[in-house]
mmCIF file with all atom_site columns, N, CA and C in Angstrom:
data_model
loop_
_atom_site.group_PDB
_atom_site.id
_atom_site.type_symbol
_atom_site.label_atom_id
_atom_site.label_alt_id
_atom_site.label_comp_id
_atom_site.label_asym_id
_atom_site.label_entity_id
_atom_site.label_seq_id
_atom_site.pdbx_PDB_ins_code
_atom_site.Cartn_x
_atom_site.Cartn_y
_atom_site.Cartn_z
_atom_site.occupancy
_atom_site.B_iso_or_equiv
_atom_site.pdbx_formal_charge
_atom_site.auth_seq_id
_atom_site.auth_comp_id
_atom_site.auth_asym_id
_atom_site.auth_atom_id
_atom_site.pdbx_PDB_model_num
ATOM 1   N N  . UNK A 1 1  ? -63.526 57.358 130.196 1.00 42.00 ? 1  UNK A N  1
ATOM 2   C CA . UNK A 1 1  ? -64.593 56.543 129.667 1.00 42.00 ? 1  UNK A CA 1
ATOM 3   C C  . UNK A 1 1  ? -65.099 57.185 128.383 1.00 42.00 ? 1  UNK A C  1
ATOM 4   N N  . UNK A 1 2  ? -65.252 56.410 127.373 1.00 44.00 ? 2  UNK A N  1
ATOM 5   C CA . UNK A 1 2  ? -65.633 56.920 126.061 1.00 44.00 ? 2  UNK A CA 1
ATOM 6   C C  . UNK A 1 2  ? -66.991 57.606 126.067 1.00 44.00 ? 2  UNK A C  1
ATOM 7   N N  . UNK A 1 3  ? -67.879 57.255 126.967 1.00 45.00 ? 3  UNK A N  1
ATOM 8   C CA . UNK A 1 3  ? -69.200 57.845 127.009 1.00 45.00 ? 3  UNK A CA 1
ATOM 9   C C  . UNK A 1 3  ? -69.221 59.332 127.275 1.00 45.00 ? 3  UNK A C  1
ATOM 10  N N  . UNK A 1 4  ? -68.140 59.892 127.756 1.00 51.00 ? 4  UNK A N  1
ATOM 11  C CA . UNK A 1 4  ? -68.067 61.319 128.035 1.00 51.00 ? 4  UNK A CA 1
ATOM 12  C C  . UNK A 1 4  ? -67.840 62.157 126.779 1.00 51.00 ? 4  UNK A C  1
ATOM 13  N N  . UNK A 1 5  ? -67.513 61.525 125.679 1.00 50.00 ? 5  UNK A N  1
ATOM 14  C CA . UNK A 1 5  ? -67.182 62.232 124.453 1.00 50.00 ? 5  UNK A CA 1
ATOM 15  C C  . UNK A 1 5  ? -68.160 61.803 123.364 1.00 50.00 ? 5  UNK A C  1
ATOM 16  N N  . UNK A 1 6  ? -69.047 62.711 122.938 1.00 50.00 ? 6  UNK A N  1
ATOM 17  C CA . UNK A 1 6  ? -70.126 62.307 122.025 1.00 50.00 ? 6  UNK A CA 1
ATOM 18  C C  . UNK A 1 6  ? -69.670 61.748 120.681 1.00 50.00 ? 6  UNK A C  1
ATOM 19  N N  . UNK A 1 7  ? -68.513 62.153 120.160 1.00 52.00 ? 7  UNK A N  1
ATOM 20  C CA . UNK A 1 7  ? -68.071 61.671 118.856 1.00 52.00 ? 7  UNK A CA 1
ATOM 21  C C  . UNK A 1 7  ? -66.876 60.736 118.971 1.00 52.00 ? 7  UNK A C  1
ATOM 22  N N  . UNK A 1 8  ? -66.611 60.277 120.171 1.00 54.00 ? 8  UNK A N  1
ATOM 23  C CA . UNK A 1 8  ? -65.424 59.490 120.450 1.00 54.00 ? 8  UNK A CA 1
ATOM 24  C C  . UNK A 1 8  ? -65.788 58.017 120.518 1.00 54.00 ? 8  UNK A C  1
ATOM 25  N N  . UNK A 1 9  ? -64.982 57.188 119.897 1.00 57.00 ? 9  UNK A N  1
ATOM 26  C CA . UNK A 1 9  ? -65.240 55.758 119.917 1.00 57.00 ? 9  UNK A CA 1
ATOM 27  C C  . UNK A 1 9  ? -63.975 55.028 120.330 1.00 57.00 ? 9  UNK A C  1
ATOM 28  N N  . UNK A 1 10 ? -64.080 54.066 121.213 1.00 58.00 ? 10 UNK A N  1
ATOM 29  C CA . UNK A 1 10 ? -62.919 53.280 121.625 1.00 58.00 ? 10 UNK A CA 1
ATOM 30  C C  . UNK A 1 10 ? -63.335 51.834 121.823 1.00 58.00 ? 10 UNK A C  1
ATOM 31  N N  . UNK A 1 11 ? -62.503 50.933 121.380 1.00 58.00 ? 11 UNK A N  1
ATOM 32  C CA . UNK A 1 11 ? -62.784 49.511 121.502 1.00 58.00 ? 11 UNK A CA 1
ATOM 33  C C  . UNK A 1 11 ? -61.556 48.821 122.059 1.00 58.00 ? 11 UNK A C  1
ATOM 34  N N  . UNK A 1 12 ? -61.765 47.909 122.983 1.00 58.00 ? 12 UNK A N  1
ATOM 35  C CA . UNK A 1 12 ? -60.677 47.171 123.588 1.00 58.00 ? 12 UNK A CA 1
ATOM 36  C C  . UNK A 1 12 ? -60.132 46.141 122.610 1.00 58.00 ? 12 UNK A C  1
ATOM 37  N N  . UNK A 1 13 ? -58.818 46.083 122.506 1.00 59.00 ? 13 UNK A N  1
ATOM 38  C CA . UNK A 1 13 ? -58.139 45.143 121.612 1.00 59.00 ? 13 UNK A CA 1
ATOM 39  C C  . UNK A 1 13 ? -56.989 44.513 122.378 1.00 59.00 ? 13 UNK A C  1
ATOM 40  N N  . UNK A 1 14 ? -56.900 43.210 122.369 1.00 59.00 ? 14 UNK A N  1
ATOM 41  C CA . UNK A 1 14 ? -55.784 42.529 123.027 1.00 59.00 ? 14 UNK A CA 1
ATOM 42  C C  . UNK A 1 14 ? -54.925 41.904 121.935 1.00 59.00 ? 14 UNK A C  1
ATOM 43  N N  . UNK A 1 15 ? -53.666 42.376 121.811 1.00 57.00 ? 15 UNK A N  1
ATOM 44  C CA . UNK A 1 15 ? -52.779 41.853 120.760 1.00 57.00 ? 15 UNK A CA 1
ATOM 45  C C  . UNK A 1 15 ? -52.583 40.341 120.900 1.00 57.00 ? 15 UNK A C  1
ATOM 46  N N  . UNK A 1 16 ? -52.581 39.630 119.791 1.00 61.00 ? 16 UNK A N  1
ATOM 47  C CA . UNK A 1 16 ? -52.475 38.167 119.835 1.00 61.00 ? 16 UNK A CA 1
ATOM 48  C C  . UNK A 1 16 ? -51.048 37.645 119.952 1.00 61.00 ? 16 UNK A C  1
ATOM 49  N N  . UNK A 1 17 ? -50.262 38.146 120.908 1.00 61.00 ? 17 UNK A N  1
ATOM 50  C CA . UNK A 1 17 ? -48.911 37.635 121.140 1.00 61.00 ? 17 UNK A CA 1
ATOM 51  C C  . UNK A 1 17 ? -48.953 36.686 122.322 1.00 61.00 ? 17 UNK A C  1
ATOM 52  N N  . UNK A 1 18 ? -48.308 35.567 122.198 1.00 57.00 ? 18 UNK A N  1
ATOM 53  C CA . UNK A 1 18 ? -48.285 34.577 123.276 1.00 57.00 ? 18 UNK A CA 1
ATOM 54  C C  . UNK A 1 18 ? -47.478 35.127 124.452 1.00 57.00 ? 18 UNK A C  1
ATOM 55  N N  . UNK A 1 19 ? -48.066 35.112 125.646 1.00 55.00 ? 19 UNK A N  1
ATOM 56  C CA . UNK A 1 19 ? -47.384 35.565 126.846 1.00 55.00 ? 19 UNK A CA 1
ATOM 57  C C  . UNK A 1 19 ? -47.247 37.071 126.955 1.00 55.00 ? 19 UNK A C  1
ATOM 58  N N  . UNK A 1 20 ? -47.919 37.833 126.109 1.00 61.00 ? 20 UNK A N  1
ATOM 59  C CA . UNK A 1 20 ? -47.778 39.289 126.129 1.00 61.00 ? 20 UNK A CA 1
ATOM 60  C C  . UNK A 1 20 ? -49.130 39.921 125.832 1.00 61.00 ? 20 UNK A C  1
ATOM 61  N N  . UNK A 1 21 ? -50.043 39.820 126.759 1.00 64.00 ? 21 UNK A N  1
ATOM 62  C CA . UNK A 1 21 ? -51.392 40.346 126.552 1.00 64.00 ? 21 UNK A CA 1
ATOM 63  C C  . UNK A 1 21 ? -51.586 41.644 127.317 1.00 64.00 ? 21 UNK A C  1
ATOM 64  N N  . UNK A 1 22 ? -51.298 42.750 126.683 1.00 70.00 ? 22 UNK A N  1
ATOM 65  C CA . UNK A 1 22 ? -51.530 44.068 127.254 1.00 70.00 ? 22 UNK A CA 1
ATOM 66  C C  . UNK A 1 22 ? -52.779 44.631 126.583 1.00 70.00 ? 22 UNK A C  1
ATOM 67  N N  . UNK A 1 23 ? -53.811 44.940 127.357 1.00 77.00 ? 23 UNK A N  1
ATOM 68  C CA . UNK A 1 23 ? -55.019 45.495 126.739 1.00 77.00 ? 23 UNK A CA 1
ATOM 69  C C  . UNK A 1 23 ? -54.709 46.799 126.003 1.00 77.00 ? 23 UNK A C  1
ATOM 70  N N  . UNK A 1 24 ? -55.194 46.902 124.800 1.00 80.00 ? 24 UNK A N  1
ATOM 71  C CA . UNK A 1 24 ? -55.001 48.085 123.967 1.00 80.00 ? 24 UNK A CA 1
ATOM 72  C C  . UNK A 1 24 ? -56.372 48.570 123.509 1.00 80.00 ? 24 UNK A C  1
ATOM 73  N N  . UNK A 1 25 ? -56.471 49.859 123.237 1.00 84.00 ? 25 UNK A N  1
ATOM 74  C CA . UNK A 1 25 ? -57.689 50.441 122.698 1.00 84.00 ? 25 UNK A CA 1
ATOM 75  C C  . UNK A 1 25 ? -57.435 50.918 121.279 1.00 84.00 ? 25 UNK A C  1
ATOM 76  N N  . UNK A 1 26 ? -58.316 50.534 120.385 1.00 86.00 ? 26 UNK A N  1
ATOM 77  C CA . UNK A 1 26 ? -58.346 51.104 119.050 1.00 86.00 ? 26 UNK A CA 1
ATOM 78  C C  . UNK A 1 26 ? -59.355 52.235 119.146 1.00 86.00 ? 26 UNK A C  1
ATOM 79  N N  . UNK A 1 27 ? -58.957 53.433 118.734 1.00 89.00 ? 27 UNK A N  1
ATOM 80  C CA . UNK A 1 27 ? -59.863 54.565 118.881 1.00 89.00 ? 27 UNK A CA 1
ATOM 81  C C  . UNK A 1 27 ? -59.976 55.355 117.588 1.00 89.00 ? 27 UNK A C  1
ATOM 82  N N  . UNK A 1 28 ? -61.097 56.032 117.446 1.00 89.00 ? 28 UNK A N  1
ATOM 83  C CA . UNK A 1 28 ? -61.354 56.895 116.289 1.00 89.00 ? 28 UNK A CA 1
ATOM 84  C C  . UNK A 1 28 ? -61.696 58.272 116.828 1.00 89.00 ? 28 UNK A C  1
ATOM 85  N N  . UNK A 1 29 ? -60.947 59.272 116.375 1.00 90.00 ? 29 UNK A N  1
ATOM 86  C CA . UNK A 1 29 ? -61.220 60.655 116.762 1.00 90.00 ? 29 UNK A CA 1
ATOM 87  C C  . UNK A 1 29 ? -61.856 61.389 115.592 1.00 90.00 ? 29 UNK A C  1
ATOM 88  N N  . UNK A 1 30 ? -62.711 62.333 115.924 1.00 90.00 ? 30 UNK A N  1
ATOM 89  C CA . UNK A 1 30 ? -63.318 63.196 114.916 1.00 90.00 ? 30 UNK A CA 1
ATOM 90  C C  . UNK A 1 30 ? -62.973 64.628 115.293 1.00 90.00 ? 30 UNK A C  1
ATOM 91  N N  . UNK A 1 31 ? -62.477 65.399 114.329 1.00 90.00 ? 31 UNK A N  1
ATOM 92  C CA . UNK A 1 31 ? -62.142 66.792 114.622 1.00 90.00 ? 31 UNK A CA 1
ATOM 93  C C  . UNK A 1 31 ? -63.408 67.578 114.916 1.00 90.00 ? 31 UNK A C  1
ATOM 94  N N  . UNK A 1 32 ? -63.263 68.645 115.673 1.00 87.00 ? 32 UNK A N  1
ATOM 95  C CA . UNK A 1 32 ? -64.430 69.451 116.043 1.00 87.00 ? 32 UNK A CA 1
ATOM 96  C C  . UNK A 1 32 ? -65.146 69.975 114.809 1.00 87.00 ? 32 UNK A C  1
ATOM 97  N N  . UNK A 1 33 ? -64.412 70.274 113.761 1.00 82.00 ? 33 UNK A N  1
ATOM 98  C CA . UNK A 1 33 ? -65.039 70.751 112.530 1.00 82.00 ? 33 UNK A CA 1
ATOM 99  C C  . UNK A 1 33 ? -65.741 69.627 111.783 1.00 82.00 ? 33 UNK A C  1
ATOM 100 N N  . UNK A 1 34 ? -65.414 68.384 112.128 1.00 78.00 ? 34 UNK A N  1
ATOM 101 C CA . UNK A 1 34 ? -66.043 67.242 111.472 1.00 78.00 ? 34 UNK A CA 1
ATOM 102 C C  . UNK A 1 34 ? -65.426 66.894 110.145 1.00 78.00 ? 34 UNK A C  1
ATOM 103 N N  . UNK A 1 35 ? -64.344 67.574 109.780 1.00 84.00 ? 35 UNK A N  1
ATOM 104 C CA . UNK A 1 35 ? -63.752 67.346 108.467 1.00 84.00 ? 35 UNK A CA 1
ATOM 105 C C  . UNK A 1 35 ? -62.609 66.333 108.472 1.00 84.00 ? 35 UNK A C  1
ATOM 106 N N  . UNK A 1 36 ? -62.155 65.911 109.648 1.00 90.00 ? 36 UNK A N  1
ATOM 107 C CA . UNK A 1 36 ? -61.043 64.965 109.723 1.00 90.00 ? 36 UNK A CA 1
ATOM 108 C C  . UNK A 1 36 ? -61.304 63.892 110.776 1.00 90.00 ? 36 UNK A C  1
ATOM 109 N N  . UNK A 1 37 ? -60.801 62.705 110.475 1.00 91.00 ? 37 UNK A N  1
ATOM 110 C CA . UNK A 1 37 ? -60.859 61.583 111.400 1.00 91.00 ? 37 UNK A CA 1
ATOM 111 C C  . UNK A 1 37 ? -59.447 61.051 111.598 1.00 91.00 ? 37 UNK A C  1
ATOM 112 N N  . UNK A 1 38 ? -59.216 60.421 112.757 1.00 91.00 ? 38 UNK A N  1
ATOM 113 C CA . UNK A 1 38 ? -57.912 59.835 113.043 1.00 91.00 ? 38 UNK A CA 1
ATOM 114 C C  . UNK A 1 38 ? -58.143 58.517 113.782 1.00 91.00 ? 38 UNK A C  1
ATOM 115 N N  . UNK A 1 39 ? -57.454 57.470 113.368 1.00 90.00 ? 39 UNK A N  1
ATOM 116 C CA . UNK A 1 39 ? -57.552 56.164 114.007 1.00 90.00 ? 39 UNK A CA 1
ATOM 117 C C  . UNK A 1 39 ? -56.227 55.876 114.692 1.00 90.00 ? 39 UNK A C  1
ATOM 118 N N  . UNK A 1 40 ? -56.287 55.437 115.947 1.00 89.00 ? 40 UNK A N  1
ATOM 119 C CA . UNK A 1 40 ? -55.065 55.161 116.687 1.00 89.00 ? 40 UNK A CA 1
ATOM 120 C C  . UNK A 1 40 ? -55.201 53.950 117.583 1.00 89.00 ? 40 UNK A C  1
ATOM 121 N N  . UNK A 1 41 ? -54.095 53.616 118.250 1.00 88.00 ? 41 UNK A N  1
ATOM 122 C CA . UNK A 1 41 ? -54.015 52.477 119.152 1.00 88.00 ? 41 UNK A CA 1
ATOM 123 C C  . UNK A 1 41 ? -53.253 52.925 120.389 1.00 88.00 ? 41 UNK A C  1
ATOM 124 N N  . UNK A 1 42 ? -53.789 52.648 121.577 1.00 89.00 ? 42 UNK A N  1
ATOM 125 C CA . UNK A 1 42 ? -53.140 53.087 122.807 1.00 89.00 ? 42 UNK A CA 1
ATOM 126 C C  . UNK A 1 42 ? -53.494 52.171 123.979 1.00 89.00 ? 42 UNK A C  1
ATOM 127 N N  . UNK A 1 43 ? -52.683 52.238 125.026 1.00 86.00 ? 43 UNK A N  1
ATOM 128 C CA . UNK A 1 43 ? -52.970 51.516 126.268 1.00 86.00 ? 43 UNK A CA 1
ATOM 129 C C  . UNK A 1 43 ? -53.766 52.397 127.233 1.00 86.00 ? 43 UNK A C  1
ATOM 130 N N  . UNK A 1 44 ? -53.645 53.722 127.101 1.00 88.00 ? 44 UNK A N  1
ATOM 131 C CA . UNK A 1 44 ? -54.301 54.657 128.017 1.00 88.00 ? 44 UNK A CA 1
ATOM 132 C C  . UNK A 1 44 ? -55.120 55.650 127.201 1.00 88.00 ? 44 UNK A C  1
ATOM 133 N N  . UNK A 1 45 ? -56.385 55.370 127.055 1.00 86.00 ? 45 UNK A N  1
ATOM 134 C CA . UNK A 1 45 ? -57.251 56.158 126.175 1.00 86.00 ? 45 UNK A CA 1
ATOM 135 C C  . UNK A 1 45 ? -57.459 57.590 126.655 1.00 86.00 ? 45 UNK A C  1
ATOM 136 N N  . UNK A 1 46 ? -57.621 57.778 127.954 1.00 88.00 ? 46 UNK A N  1
ATOM 137 C CA . UNK A 1 46 ? -57.838 59.128 128.483 1.00 88.00 ? 46 UNK A CA 1
ATOM 138 C C  . UNK A 1 46 ? -56.602 60.010 128.256 1.00 88.00 ? 46 UNK A C  1
ATOM 139 N N  . UNK A 1 47 ? -55.424 59.470 128.548 1.00 92.00 ? 47 UNK A N  1
ATOM 140 C CA . UNK A 1 47 ? -54.183 60.224 128.369 1.00 92.00 ? 47 UNK A CA 1
ATOM 141 C C  . UNK A 1 47 ? -53.939 60.544 126.902 1.00 92.00 ? 47 UNK A C  1
ATOM 142 N N  . UNK A 1 48 ? -54.230 59.594 126.035 1.00 90.00 ? 48 UNK A N  1
ATOM 143 C CA . UNK A 1 48 ? -53.982 59.801 124.610 1.00 90.00 ? 48 UNK A CA 1
ATOM 144 C C  . UNK A 1 48 ? -54.872 60.910 124.052 1.00 90.00 ? 48 UNK A C  1
ATOM 145 N N  . UNK A 1 49 ? -56.119 60.966 124.455 1.00 90.00 ? 49 UNK A N  1
ATOM 146 C CA . UNK A 1 49 ? -56.998 62.042 123.988 1.00 90.00 ? 49 UNK A CA 1
ATOM 147 C C  . UNK A 1 49 ? -56.481 63.394 124.463 1.00 90.00 ? 49 UNK A C  1
ATOM 148 N N  . UNK A 1 50 ? -55.995 63.450 125.701 1.00 91.00 ? 50 UNK A N  1
ATOM 149 C CA . UNK A 1 50 ? -55.409 64.693 126.215 1.00 91.00 ? 50 UNK A CA 1
ATOM 150 C C  . UNK A 1 50 ? -54.206 65.110 125.379 1.00 91.00 ? 50 UNK A C  1
ATOM 151 N N  . UNK A 1 51 ? -53.378 64.156 124.992 1.00 92.00 ? 51 UNK A N  1
ATOM 152 C CA . UNK A 1 51 ? -52.201 64.456 124.166 1.00 92.00 ? 51 UNK A CA 1
ATOM 153 C C  . UNK A 1 51 ? -52.612 65.005 122.808 1.00 92.00 ? 51 UNK A C  1
ATOM 154 N N  . UNK A 1 52 ? -53.632 64.414 122.206 1.00 89.00 ? 52 UNK A N  1
ATOM 155 C CA . UNK A 1 52 ? -54.110 64.916 120.908 1.00 89.00 ? 52 UNK A CA 1
ATOM 156 C C  . UNK A 1 52 ? -54.619 66.352 121.047 1.00 89.00 ? 52 UNK A C  1
ATOM 157 N N  . UNK A 1 53 ? -55.398 66.622 122.076 1.00 90.00 ? 53 UNK A N  1
ATOM 158 C CA . UNK A 1 53 ? -55.966 67.956 122.243 1.00 90.00 ? 53 UNK A CA 1
ATOM 159 C C  . UNK A 1 53 ? -54.962 68.983 122.745 1.00 90.00 ? 53 UNK A C  1
ATOM 160 N N  . UNK A 1 54 ? -53.847 68.535 123.319 1.00 92.00 ? 54 UNK A N  1
ATOM 161 C CA . UNK A 1 54 ? -52.778 69.449 123.739 1.00 92.00 ? 54 UNK A CA 1
ATOM 162 C C  . UNK A 1 54 ? -51.815 69.746 122.577 1.00 92.00 ? 54 UNK A C  1
ATOM 163 N N  . UNK A 1 55 ? -52.120 69.167 121.421 1.00 90.00 ? 55 UNK A N  1
ATOM 164 C CA . UNK A 1 55 ? -51.331 69.343 120.201 1.00 90.00 ? 55 UNK A CA 1
ATOM 165 C C  . UNK A 1 55 ? -49.910 68.792 120.331 1.00 90.00 ? 55 UNK A C  1
ATOM 166 N N  . UNK A 1 56 ? -49.746 67.761 121.146 1.00 90.00 ? 56 UNK A N  1
ATOM 167 C CA . UNK A 1 56 ? -48.430 67.145 121.285 1.00 90.00 ? 56 UNK A CA 1
ATOM 168 C C  . UNK A 1 56 ? -48.236 65.955 120.345 1.00 90.00 ? 56 UNK A C  1
ATOM 169 N N  . UNK A 1 57 ? -49.218 65.692 119.494 1.00 88.00 ? 57 UNK A N  1
ATOM 170 C CA . UNK A 1 57 ? -49.114 64.648 118.472 1.00 88.00 ? 57 UNK A CA 1
ATOM 171 C C  . UNK A 1 57 ? -49.036 65.371 117.119 1.00 88.00 ? 57 UNK A C  1
ATOM 172 N N  . UNK A 1 58 ? -47.851 65.395 116.499 1.00 88.00 ? 58 UNK A N  1
ATOM 173 C CA . UNK A 1 58 ? -47.667 66.186 115.270 1.00 88.00 ? 58 UNK A CA 1
ATOM 174 C C  . UNK A 1 58 ? -48.698 65.901 114.168 1.00 88.00 ? 58 UNK A C  1
ATOM 175 N N  . UNK A 1 59 ? -49.057 64.653 113.987 1.00 86.00 ? 59 UNK A N  1
ATOM 176 C CA . UNK A 1 59 ? -49.960 64.302 112.891 1.00 86.00 ? 59 UNK A CA 1
ATOM 177 C C  . UNK A 1 59 ? -51.369 64.875 113.062 1.00 86.00 ? 59 UNK A C  1
ATOM 178 N N  . UNK A 1 60 ? -51.798 65.082 114.296 1.00 88.00 ? 60 UNK A N  1
ATOM 179 C CA . UNK A 1 60 ? -53.170 65.544 114.539 1.00 88.00 ? 60 UNK A CA 1
ATOM 180 C C  . UNK A 1 60 ? -53.265 66.970 115.073 1.00 88.00 ? 60 UNK A C  1
ATOM 181 N N  . UNK A 1 61 ? -52.144 67.603 115.337 1.00 89.00 ? 61 UNK A N  1
ATOM 182 C CA . UNK A 1 61 ? -52.154 68.906 116.004 1.00 89.00 ? 61 UNK A CA 1
ATOM 183 C C  . UNK A 1 61 ? -52.893 69.994 115.221 1.00 89.00 ? 61 UNK A C  1
ATOM 184 N N  . UNK A 1 62 ? -52.805 69.980 113.918 1.00 89.00 ? 62 UNK A N  1
ATOM 185 C CA . UNK A 1 62 ? -53.428 71.056 113.141 1.00 89.00 ? 62 UNK A CA 1
ATOM 186 C C  . UNK A 1 62 ? -54.944 70.935 113.012 1.00 89.00 ? 62 UNK A C  1
ATOM 187 N N  . UNK A 1 63 ? -55.505 69.803 113.448 1.00 88.00 ? 63 UNK A N  1
ATOM 188 C CA . UNK A 1 63 ? -56.949 69.597 113.320 1.00 88.00 ? 63 UNK A CA 1
ATOM 189 C C  . UNK A 1 63 ? -57.674 69.595 114.662 1.00 88.00 ? 63 UNK A C  1
ATOM 190 N N  . UNK A 1 64 ? -56.970 69.861 115.751 1.00 86.00 ? 64 UNK A N  1
ATOM 191 C CA . UNK A 1 64 ? -57.622 69.823 117.066 1.00 86.00 ? 64 UNK A CA 1
ATOM 192 C C  . UNK A 1 64 ? -58.540 71.035 117.241 1.00 86.00 ? 64 UNK A C  1
ATOM 193 N N  . UNK A 1 65 ? -59.473 70.976 118.137 1.00 88.00 ? 65 UNK A N  1
ATOM 194 C CA . UNK A 1 65 ? -59.701 69.938 119.133 1.00 88.00 ? 65 UNK A CA 1
ATOM 195 C C  . UNK A 1 65 ? -60.405 68.726 118.549 1.00 88.00 ? 65 UNK A C  1
ATOM 196 N N  . UNK A 1 66 ? -60.194 67.608 119.218 1.00 85.00 ? 66 UNK A N  1
ATOM 197 C CA . UNK A 1 66 ? -60.759 66.319 118.831 1.00 85.00 ? 66 UNK A CA 1
ATOM 198 C C  . UNK A 1 66 ? -61.817 65.885 119.837 1.00 85.00 ? 66 UNK A C  1
ATOM 199 N N  . UNK A 1 67 ? -62.747 65.075 119.352 1.00 80.00 ? 67 UNK A N  1
ATOM 200 C CA . UNK A 1 67 ? -63.788 64.485 120.211 1.00 80.00 ? 67 UNK A CA 1
ATOM 201 C C  . UNK A 1 67 ? -63.595 62.987 120.206 1.00 80.00 ? 67 UNK A C  1
#
């Protein structure tokens, strides 16, 4: 749940494809230093934040931890 992360924002987005409505989250991460932001899209918001903070996402690994 996004409320557990003070600088974390997530919004539900349902792609507009006919017959293919998988709920997606558009999310914005803020680095702990506050100097970087990252915008992403995922089906599992909790898992994705864990991946970012585990440094398994190359684009965001050098700026973790993320909120």
